[in-house]
mmCIF file with all atom_site columns, C-alpha atoms in Angstrom:
data_model
loop_
_atom_site.group_PDB
_atom_site.id
_atom_site.type_symbol
_atom_site.label_atom_id
_atom_site.label_alt_id
_atom_site.label_comp_id
_atom_site.label_asym_id
_atom_site.label_entity_id
_atom_site.label_seq_id
_atom_site.pdbx_PDB_ins_code
_atom_site.Cartn_x
_atom_site.Cartn_y
_atom_site.Cartn_z
_atom_site.occupancy
_atom_site.B_iso_or_equiv
_atom_site.pdbx_formal_charge
_atom_site.auth_seq_id
_atom_site.auth_comp_id
_atom_site.auth_asym_id
_atom_site.auth_atom_id
_atom_site.pdbx_PDB_model_num
ATOM 1   C CA . MET A 1 1   ? 13.105  -21.260 -9.237  1.00 47.00 ? 1076 MET A CA 1
ATOM 2   C CA . PRO A 1 2   ? 10.895  -18.928 -11.327 1.00 49.00 ? 1077 PRO A CA 1
ATOM 3   C CA . ALA A 1 3   ? 9.549   -15.816 -9.637  1.00 60.00 ? 1078 ALA A CA 1
ATOM 4   C CA . LEU A 1 4   ? 5.969   -16.069 -8.431  1.00 80.00 ? 1079 LEU A CA 1
ATOM 5   C CA . ARG A 1 5   ? 3.368   -13.950 -10.227 1.00 90.00 ? 1080 ARG A CA 1
ATOM 6   C CA . ASP A 1 6   ? 1.814   -11.080 -8.286  1.00 95.00 ? 1081 ASP A CA 1
ATOM 7   C CA . PRO A 1 7   ? -1.866  -12.076 -7.900  1.00 95.00 ? 1082 PRO A CA 1
ATOM 8   C CA . ARG A 1 8   ? -3.127  -8.743  -6.580  1.00 95.00 ? 1083 ARG A CA 1
ATOM 9   C CA . PRO A 1 9   ? -5.793  -6.868  -8.539  1.00 93.00 ? 1084 PRO A CA 1
ATOM 10  C CA . LEU A 1 10  ? -4.155  -3.453  -7.963  1.00 94.00 ? 1085 LEU A CA 1
ATOM 11  C CA . THR A 1 11  ? -0.422  -2.799  -8.063  1.00 94.00 ? 1086 THR A CA 1
ATOM 12  C CA . GLY A 1 12  ? 1.781   0.185   -8.743  1.00 94.00 ? 1087 GLY A CA 1
ATOM 13  C CA . GLU A 1 13  ? 0.471   2.449   -6.009  1.00 97.00 ? 1088 GLU A CA 1
ATOM 14  C CA . PRO A 1 14  ? 2.908   4.333   -3.763  1.00 98.00 ? 1089 PRO A CA 1
ATOM 15  C CA . LEU A 1 15  ? 4.791   1.957   -1.452  1.00 98.00 ? 1090 LEU A CA 1
ATOM 16  C CA . SER A 1 16  ? 2.676   2.569   1.667   1.00 98.00 ? 1091 SER A CA 1
ATOM 17  C CA . LEU A 1 17  ? -0.609  1.998   -0.164  1.00 98.00 ? 1092 LEU A CA 1
ATOM 18  C CA . ASP A 1 18  ? 0.839   -0.922  -2.101  1.00 98.00 ? 1093 ASP A CA 1
ATOM 19  C CA . LEU A 1 19  ? 1.629   -2.498  1.262   1.00 98.00 ? 1094 LEU A CA 1
ATOM 20  C CA . LEU A 1 20  ? -1.989  -2.008  2.354   1.00 98.00 ? 1095 LEU A CA 1
ATOM 21  C CA . ASN A 1 21  ? -3.080  -3.601  -0.930  1.00 98.00 ? 1096 ASN A CA 1
ATOM 22  C CA . THR A 1 22  ? -1.378  -6.867  -0.014  1.00 98.00 ? 1097 THR A CA 1
ATOM 23  C CA . ARG A 1 23  ? -4.793  -7.717  1.470   1.00 97.00 ? 1098 ARG A CA 1
ATOM 24  C CA . TRP A 1 24  ? -7.765  -7.834  -0.870  1.00 96.00 ? 1099 TRP A CA 1
ATOM 25  C CA . ALA A 1 25  ? -11.086 -9.582  -1.452  1.00 93.00 ? 1100 ALA A CA 1
ATOM 26  C CA . GLN A 1 26  ? -11.546 -11.975 -4.345  1.00 90.00 ? 1101 GLN A CA 1
ATOM 27  C CA . ASP A 1 27  ? -14.821 -13.775 -5.035  1.00 87.00 ? 1102 ASP A CA 1
ATOM 28  C CA . GLY A 1 28  ? -15.978 -12.929 -1.523  1.00 86.00 ? 1103 GLY A CA 1
ATOM 29  C CA . ALA A 1 29  ? -12.902 -14.413 0.149   1.00 93.00 ? 1104 ALA A CA 1
ATOM 30  C CA . ALA A 1 30  ? -10.166 -12.484 1.937   1.00 95.00 ? 1105 ALA A CA 1
ATOM 31  C CA . ARG A 1 31  ? -6.714  -12.888 0.367   1.00 97.00 ? 1106 ARG A CA 1
ATOM 32  C CA . ASP A 1 32  ? -3.343  -11.953 1.849   1.00 98.00 ? 1107 ASP A CA 1
ATOM 33  C CA . LEU A 1 33  ? -0.155  -11.823 -0.200  1.00 98.00 ? 1108 LEU A CA 1
ATOM 34  C CA . LEU A 1 34  ? 1.910   -11.586 2.992   1.00 98.00 ? 1109 LEU A CA 1
ATOM 35  C CA . ALA A 1 35  ? 0.698   -14.889 4.397   1.00 97.00 ? 1110 ALA A CA 1
ATOM 36  C CA . ASP A 1 36  ? 4.236   -16.268 3.971   1.00 97.00 ? 1111 ASP A CA 1
ATOM 37  C CA . THR A 1 37  ? 7.758   -15.358 2.872   1.00 97.00 ? 1112 THR A CA 1
ATOM 38  C CA . ASP A 1 38  ? 7.006   -16.338 -0.742  1.00 97.00 ? 1113 ASP A CA 1
ATOM 39  C CA . GLY A 1 39  ? 4.377   -13.603 -0.848  1.00 97.00 ? 1114 GLY A CA 1
ATOM 40  C CA . LEU A 1 40  ? 6.807   -11.184 0.778   1.00 98.00 ? 1115 LEU A CA 1
ATOM 41  C CA . ALA A 1 41  ? 9.305   -11.975 -1.976  1.00 98.00 ? 1116 ALA A CA 1
ATOM 42  C CA . VAL A 1 42  ? 6.644   -11.149 -4.595  1.00 98.00 ? 1117 VAL A CA 1
ATOM 43  C CA . TRP A 1 43  ? 5.867   -7.833  -2.875  1.00 98.00 ? 1118 TRP A CA 1
ATOM 44  C CA . LEU A 1 44  ? 9.539   -6.912  -2.498  1.00 98.00 ? 1119 LEU A CA 1
ATOM 45  C CA . ALA A 1 45  ? 10.161  -7.663  -6.195  1.00 97.00 ? 1120 ALA A CA 1
ATOM 46  C CA . ALA A 1 46  ? 7.071   -5.700  -7.278  1.00 97.00 ? 1121 ALA A CA 1
ATOM 47  C CA . ASN A 1 47  ? 8.471   -2.654  -5.500  1.00 98.00 ? 1122 ASN A CA 1
ATOM 48  C CA . GLY A 1 48  ? 12.113  -3.021  -6.526  1.00 97.00 ? 1123 GLY A CA 1
ATOM 49  C CA . LEU A 1 49  ? 13.211  -3.883  -2.996  1.00 98.00 ? 1124 LEU A CA 1
ATOM 50  C CA . ASP A 1 50  ? 14.237  -7.504  -3.550  1.00 97.00 ? 1125 ASP A CA 1
ATOM 51  C CA . ASP A 1 51  ? 17.852  -6.608  -4.278  1.00 96.00 ? 1126 ASP A CA 1
ATOM 52  C CA . ARG A 1 52  ? 18.178  -4.650  -0.997  1.00 96.00 ? 1127 ARG A CA 1
ATOM 53  C CA . PHE A 1 53  ? 16.234  -6.719  1.520   1.00 98.00 ? 1128 PHE A CA 1
ATOM 54  C CA . ALA A 1 54  ? 15.849  -10.396 2.352   1.00 97.00 ? 1129 ALA A CA 1
ATOM 55  C CA . GLY A 1 55  ? 12.433  -12.002 2.048   1.00 97.00 ? 1130 GLY A CA 1
ATOM 56  C CA . ASP A 1 56  ? 12.840  -13.816 5.360   1.00 98.00 ? 1131 ASP A CA 1
ATOM 57  C CA . ALA A 1 57  ? 10.656  -14.373 8.418   1.00 98.00 ? 1132 ALA A CA 1
ATOM 58  C CA . ALA A 1 58  ? 12.050  -11.372 10.348  1.00 98.00 ? 1133 ALA A CA 1
ATOM 59  C CA . THR A 1 59  ? 11.396  -8.997  7.441   1.00 98.00 ? 1134 THR A CA 1
ATOM 60  C CA . LEU A 1 60  ? 7.908   -10.458 7.042   1.00 98.00 ? 1135 LEU A CA 1
ATOM 61  C CA . ARG A 1 61  ? 7.095   -9.865  10.745  1.00 98.00 ? 1136 ARG A CA 1
ATOM 62  C CA . ARG A 1 62  ? 8.241   -6.266  10.577  1.00 98.00 ? 1137 ARG A CA 1
ATOM 63  C CA . THR A 1 63  ? 6.488   -5.608  7.277   1.00 98.00 ? 1138 THR A CA 1
ATOM 64  C CA . LEU A 1 64  ? 3.239   -6.966  8.747   1.00 98.00 ? 1139 LEU A CA 1
ATOM 65  C CA . GLU A 1 65  ? 3.720   -4.691  11.756  1.00 98.00 ? 1140 GLU A CA 1
ATOM 66  C CA . ALA A 1 66  ? 4.034   -1.715  9.405   1.00 98.00 ? 1141 ALA A CA 1
ATOM 67  C CA . ARG A 1 67  ? 0.977   -2.816  7.414   1.00 98.00 ? 1142 ARG A CA 1
ATOM 68  C CA . ASP A 1 68  ? -1.110  -3.017  10.588  1.00 98.00 ? 1143 ASP A CA 1
ATOM 69  C CA . ALA A 1 69  ? 0.130   0.424   11.693  1.00 98.00 ? 1144 ALA A CA 1
ATOM 70  C CA . LEU A 1 70  ? -0.651  1.950   8.303   1.00 98.00 ? 1145 LEU A CA 1
ATOM 71  C CA . THR A 1 71  ? -4.069  0.288   8.226   1.00 98.00 ? 1146 THR A CA 1
ATOM 72  C CA . THR A 1 72  ? -4.890  1.920   11.554  1.00 98.00 ? 1147 THR A CA 1
ATOM 73  C CA . ALA A 1 73  ? -3.687  5.350   10.360  1.00 97.00 ? 1148 ALA A CA 1
ATOM 74  C CA . VAL A 1 74  ? -5.446  5.177   6.974   1.00 97.00 ? 1149 VAL A CA 1
ATOM 75  C CA . ASP A 1 75  ? -8.684  3.339   7.795   1.00 95.00 ? 1150 ASP A CA 1
ATOM 76  C CA . GLU A 1 76  ? -9.293  4.504   11.364  1.00 94.00 ? 1151 GLU A CA 1
ATOM 77  C CA . SER A 1 77  ? -7.567  7.817   12.083  1.00 93.00 ? 1152 SER A CA 1
ATOM 78  C CA . LEU A 1 78  ? -4.203  9.509   12.107  1.00 94.00 ? 1153 LEU A CA 1
ATOM 79  C CA . GLU A 1 79  ? -4.570  9.911   15.854  1.00 95.00 ? 1154 GLU A CA 1
ATOM 80  C CA . ALA A 1 80  ? -5.115  6.178   16.356  1.00 95.00 ? 1155 ALA A CA 1
ATOM 81  C CA . GLY A 1 81  ? -2.298  5.161   14.016  1.00 96.00 ? 1156 GLY A CA 1
ATOM 82  C CA . ALA A 1 82  ? 0.320   7.829   14.739  1.00 97.00 ? 1157 ALA A CA 1
ATOM 83  C CA . GLY A 1 83  ? 2.011   6.024   17.614  1.00 97.00 ? 1158 GLY A CA 1
ATOM 84  C CA . ARG A 1 84  ? 2.113   2.735   15.722  1.00 98.00 ? 1159 ARG A CA 1
ATOM 85  C CA . VAL A 1 85  ? 3.571   4.333   12.576  1.00 98.00 ? 1160 VAL A CA 1
ATOM 86  C CA . ASP A 1 86  ? 6.086   6.235   14.717  1.00 98.00 ? 1161 ASP A CA 1
ATOM 87  C CA . ALA A 1 87  ? 7.133   2.947   16.347  1.00 98.00 ? 1162 ALA A CA 1
ATOM 88  C CA . VAL A 1 88  ? 8.052   1.603   12.897  1.00 98.00 ? 1163 VAL A CA 1
ATOM 89  C CA . LEU A 1 89  ? 9.879   4.823   12.014  1.00 98.00 ? 1164 LEU A CA 1
ATOM 90  C CA . THR A 1 90  ? 12.159  4.516   15.065  1.00 98.00 ? 1165 THR A CA 1
ATOM 91  C CA . HIS A 1 91  ? 13.977  1.670   13.264  1.00 98.00 ? 1166 HIS A CA 1
ATOM 92  C CA . GLY A 1 92  ? 15.539  3.797   10.530  1.00 97.00 ? 1167 GLY A CA 1
ATOM 93  C CA . ARG A 1 93  ? 16.760  7.237   9.632   1.00 97.00 ? 1168 ARG A CA 1
ATOM 94  C CA . ILE A 1 94  ? 17.703  9.381   6.662   1.00 96.00 ? 1169 ILE A CA 1
ATOM 95  C CA . ARG A 1 95  ? 21.341  10.343  6.182   1.00 96.00 ? 1170 ARG A CA 1
ATOM 96  C CA . ALA A 1 96  ? 21.971  13.388  4.002   1.00 96.00 ? 1171 ALA A CA 1
ATOM 97  C CA . THR A 1 97  ? 24.487  12.730  1.235   1.00 96.00 ? 1172 THR A CA 1
ATOM 98  C CA . LEU A 1 98  ? 26.203  14.547  -1.582  1.00 96.00 ? 1173 LEU A CA 1
ATOM 99  C CA . THR A 1 99  ? 26.383  12.656  -4.855  1.00 92.00 ? 1174 THR A CA 1
ATOM 100 C CA . ALA A 1 100 ? 27.654  13.482  -8.335  1.00 94.00 ? 1175 ALA A CA 1
ATOM 101 C CA . GLU A 1 101 ? 24.045  14.478  -9.151  1.00 95.00 ? 1176 GLU A CA 1
ATOM 102 C CA . GLY A 1 102 ? 23.802  16.779  -6.116  1.00 96.00 ? 1177 GLY A CA 1
ATOM 103 C CA . PRO A 1 103 ? 22.210  16.493  -2.660  1.00 96.00 ? 1178 PRO A CA 1
ATOM 104 C CA . GLY A 1 104 ? 20.632  13.197  -1.770  1.00 94.00 ? 1179 GLY A CA 1
ATOM 105 C CA . GLU A 1 105 ? 19.245  11.114  1.034   1.00 93.00 ? 1180 GLU A CA 1
ATOM 106 C CA . LEU A 1 106 ? 20.160  7.601   2.046   1.00 94.00 ? 1181 LEU A CA 1
ATOM 107 C CA . PRO A 1 107 ? 17.955  5.540   4.357   1.00 96.00 ? 1182 PRO A CA 1
ATOM 108 C CA . GLU A 1 108 ? 19.864  3.661   7.054   1.00 97.00 ? 1183 GLU A CA 1
ATOM 109 C CA . PHE A 1 109 ? 18.708  0.845   9.324   1.00 96.00 ? 1184 PHE A CA 1
ATOM 110 C CA . ALA A 1 110 ? 20.385  -0.675  12.370  1.00 91.00 ? 1185 ALA A CA 1
ATOM 111 C CA . ASP A 1 111 ? 18.538  -3.886  11.431  1.00 97.00 ? 1186 ASP A CA 1
ATOM 112 C CA . ALA A 1 112 ? 17.943  -4.336  7.680   1.00 97.00 ? 1187 ALA A CA 1
ATOM 113 C CA . SER A 1 113 ? 14.846  -6.466  8.330   1.00 98.00 ? 1188 SER A CA 1
ATOM 114 C CA . TRP A 1 114 ? 13.075  -3.206  9.225   1.00 98.00 ? 1189 TRP A CA 1
ATOM 115 C CA . GLY A 1 115 ? 13.930  -1.678  5.829   1.00 98.00 ? 1190 GLY A CA 1
ATOM 116 C CA . PRO A 1 116 ? 10.766  -2.395  3.819   1.00 98.00 ? 1191 PRO A CA 1
ATOM 117 C CA . ALA A 1 117 ? 8.525   -1.572  6.800   1.00 98.00 ? 1192 ALA A CA 1
ATOM 118 C CA . TRP A 1 118 ? 10.345  1.702   7.455   1.00 98.00 ? 1193 TRP A CA 1
ATOM 119 C CA . LEU A 1 119 ? 10.319  2.709   3.784   1.00 98.00 ? 1194 LEU A CA 1
ATOM 120 C CA . ALA A 1 120 ? 6.547   2.124   3.609   1.00 98.00 ? 1195 ALA A CA 1
ATOM 121 C CA . ALA A 1 121 ? 5.950   4.178   6.771   1.00 98.00 ? 1196 ALA A CA 1
ATOM 122 C CA . ARG A 1 122 ? 8.216   6.949   5.463   1.00 98.00 ? 1197 ARG A CA 1
ATOM 123 C CA . ASN A 1 123 ? 6.348   6.921   2.131   1.00 98.00 ? 1198 ASN A CA 1
ATOM 124 C CA . TYR A 1 124 ? 3.071   7.407   4.010   1.00 98.00 ? 1199 TYR A CA 1
ATOM 125 C CA . LEU A 1 125 ? 4.509   10.541  5.638   1.00 98.00 ? 1200 LEU A CA 1
ATOM 126 C CA . GLU A 1 126 ? 5.481   11.808  2.177   1.00 97.00 ? 1201 GLU A CA 1
ATOM 127 C CA . LEU A 1 127 ? 1.939   11.222  0.876   1.00 98.00 ? 1202 LEU A CA 1
ATOM 128 C CA . LEU A 1 128 ? 0.513   13.049  3.873   1.00 98.00 ? 1203 LEU A CA 1
ATOM 129 C CA . ALA A 1 129 ? 2.854   15.978  3.223   1.00 97.00 ? 1204 ALA A CA 1
ATOM 130 C CA . THR A 1 130 ? 2.012   16.020  -0.503  1.00 96.00 ? 1205 THR A CA 1
ATOM 131 C CA . ALA A 1 131 ? -1.777  15.587  -0.629  1.00 96.00 ? 1206 ALA A CA 1
ATOM 132 C CA . PRO A 1 132 ? -3.446  13.845  2.311   1.00 96.00 ? 1207 PRO A CA 1
ATOM 133 C CA . ASP A 1 133 ? -6.877  14.265  0.739   1.00 95.00 ? 1208 ASP A CA 1
ATOM 134 C CA . ARG A 1 134 ? -5.776  12.142  -2.234  1.00 96.00 ? 1209 ARG A CA 1
ATOM 135 C CA . ILE A 1 135 ? -5.178  9.012   -0.107  1.00 96.00 ? 1210 ILE A CA 1
ATOM 136 C CA . ARG A 1 136 ? -8.362  7.046   -0.689  1.00 95.00 ? 1211 ARG A CA 1
ATOM 137 C CA . ALA A 1 137 ? -10.083 3.758   -0.068  1.00 95.00 ? 1212 ALA A CA 1
ATOM 138 C CA . CYS A 1 138 ? -12.027 2.332   -3.005  1.00 95.00 ? 1213 CYS A CA 1
ATOM 139 C CA . ALA A 1 139 ? -15.677 3.420   -2.914  1.00 93.00 ? 1214 ALA A CA 1
ATOM 140 C CA . HIS A 1 140 ? -16.978 -0.069  -3.761  1.00 91.00 ? 1215 HIS A CA 1
ATOM 141 C CA . GLU A 1 141 ? -18.511 -1.571  -0.619  1.00 88.00 ? 1216 GLU A CA 1
ATOM 142 C CA . ALA A 1 142 ? -16.886 -4.981  -1.134  1.00 88.00 ? 1217 ALA A CA 1
ATOM 143 C CA . CYS A 1 143 ? -13.401 -3.632  -1.923  1.00 92.00 ? 1218 CYS A CA 1
ATOM 144 C CA . VAL A 1 144 ? -10.663 -3.059  0.658   1.00 94.00 ? 1219 VAL A CA 1
ATOM 145 C CA . LEU A 1 145 ? -8.029  -1.585  -1.694  1.00 96.00 ? 1220 LEU A CA 1
ATOM 146 C CA . HIS A 1 146 ? -6.439  1.865   -1.422  1.00 96.00 ? 1221 HIS A CA 1
ATOM 147 C CA . PHE A 1 147 ? -5.047  4.268   -3.985  1.00 97.00 ? 1222 PHE A CA 1
ATOM 148 C CA . PHE A 1 148 ? -3.438  7.680   -4.333  1.00 96.00 ? 1223 PHE A CA 1
ATOM 149 C CA . ASP A 1 149 ? -5.702  9.790   -6.537  1.00 95.00 ? 1224 ASP A CA 1
ATOM 150 C CA . THR A 1 150 ? -3.579  11.302  -9.283  1.00 93.00 ? 1225 THR A CA 1
ATOM 151 C CA . SER A 1 151 ? -6.517  12.361  -11.446 1.00 92.00 ? 1226 SER A CA 1
ATOM 152 C CA . ARG A 1 152 ? -6.471  15.980  -12.560 1.00 92.00 ? 1227 ARG A CA 1
ATOM 153 C CA . ASN A 1 153 ? -9.605  17.012  -10.678 1.00 93.00 ? 1228 ASN A CA 1
ATOM 154 C CA . GLY A 1 154 ? -9.089  14.669  -7.712  1.00 91.00 ? 1229 GLY A CA 1
ATOM 155 C CA . THR A 1 155 ? -12.428 12.880  -7.975  1.00 91.00 ? 1230 THR A CA 1
ATOM 156 C CA . ARG A 1 156 ? -11.335 9.271   -8.534  1.00 91.00 ? 1231 ARG A CA 1
ATOM 157 C CA . ARG A 1 157 ? -13.554 6.932   -6.507  1.00 92.00 ? 1232 ARG A CA 1
ATOM 158 C CA . TRP A 1 158 ? -12.566 3.437   -7.568  1.00 91.00 ? 1233 TRP A CA 1
ATOM 159 C CA . CYS A 1 159 ? -9.379  1.427   -7.222  1.00 91.00 ? 1234 CYS A CA 1
ATOM 160 C CA . SER A 1 160 ? -9.945  0.418   -10.834 1.00 84.00 ? 1235 SER A CA 1
ATOM 161 C CA . MET A 1 161 ? -12.546 1.639   -13.275 1.00 74.00 ? 1236 MET A CA 1
ATOM 162 C CA . ALA A 1 162 ? -12.371 -1.725  -15.052 1.00 72.00 ? 1237 ALA A CA 1
ATOM 163 C CA . ALA A 1 163 ? -13.162 -3.687  -11.895 1.00 71.00 ? 1238 ALA A CA 1
ATOM 164 C CA . CYS A 1 164 ? -14.926 -1.840  -9.070  1.00 86.00 ? 1239 CYS A CA 1
ATOM 165 C CA . GLY A 1 165 ? -16.102 1.128   -11.138 1.00 66.00 ? 1240 GLY A CA 1
ATOM 166 C CA . ASN A 1 166 ? -17.624 -1.163  -13.739 1.00 65.00 ? 1241 ASN A CA 1
ATOM 167 C CA . ARG A 1 167 ? -19.321 -3.295  -11.062 1.00 62.00 ? 1242 ARG A CA 1
ATOM 168 C CA . ALA A 1 168 ? -20.885 -0.194  -9.514  1.00 53.00 ? 1243 ALA A CA 1
ATOM 169 C CA . LYS A 1 169 ? -22.111 1.077   -12.889 1.00 59.00 ? 1244 LYS A CA 1
ATOM 170 C CA . ALA A 1 170 ? -23.508 -2.360  -13.785 1.00 57.00 ? 1245 ALA A CA 1
ATOM 171 C CA . SER A 1 171 ? -25.276 -2.550  -10.426 1.00 55.00 ? 1246 SER A CA 1
ATOM 172 C CA . ARG A 1 172 ? -26.876 0.886   -10.916 1.00 56.00 ? 1247 ARG A CA 1
ATOM 173 C CA . HIS A 1 173 ? -27.921 -0.052  -14.455 1.00 48.00 ? 1248 HIS A CA 1
ATOM 174 C CA . TYR A 1 174 ? -29.464 -3.306  -13.228 1.00 50.00 ? 1249 TYR A CA 1
ATOM 175 C CA . ALA A 1 175 ? -31.384 -1.444  -10.505 1.00 58.00 ? 1250 ALA A CA 1
ATOM 176 C CA . ARG A 1 176 ? -32.751 1.086   -13.041 1.00 63.00 ? 1251 ARG A CA 1
ATOM 177 C CA . THR A 1 177 ? -33.812 -1.552  -15.596 1.00 68.00 ? 1252 THR A CA 1
ATOM 178 C CA . LYS A 1 178 ? -35.325 -3.814  -12.923 1.00 67.00 ? 1253 LYS A CA 1
ATOM 179 C CA . ASP A 1 179 ? -37.574 -0.987  -11.730 1.00 67.00 ? 1254 ASP A CA 1
ATOM 180 C CA . ALA A 1 180 ? -38.626 -0.012  -15.264 1.00 59.00 ? 1255 ALA A CA 1
#
């Protein structure tokens, strides 16, 4: 069976934000990549996790739990989401290792179906430790996507300049020319 194509408009963000971006709006309709295990398989493959974790119903349930927890922490408040993210994090741990390349870390899970969910929650902690002010929601009013701003000056506003940024510029242009 050929792999399904990833239909999302924004991919390649850090794992936690990429998980949030499994929900998006398209032509005014809400879309959800994680509506079934086929979508989970697409998301796992897009993030290089398909060789480590099964795209089954248990993994889907736990991944959705992590997405809801992260949505609360990112879109509402850290205070509101902290307990929910922590609940996901209780299902894994980091084991320190020594490899031929030097010190390393290896995530471990008592139940592998928690793996993708735990990795996404852990990634969110890493983003918060790195640059919490660079975790952003797209500024377009109809967009629900998130991104990690890696621009030099930290002023990125749109999930994509080609999509949401262009729509905003076109809307402003239309408003100016209509009034003239």
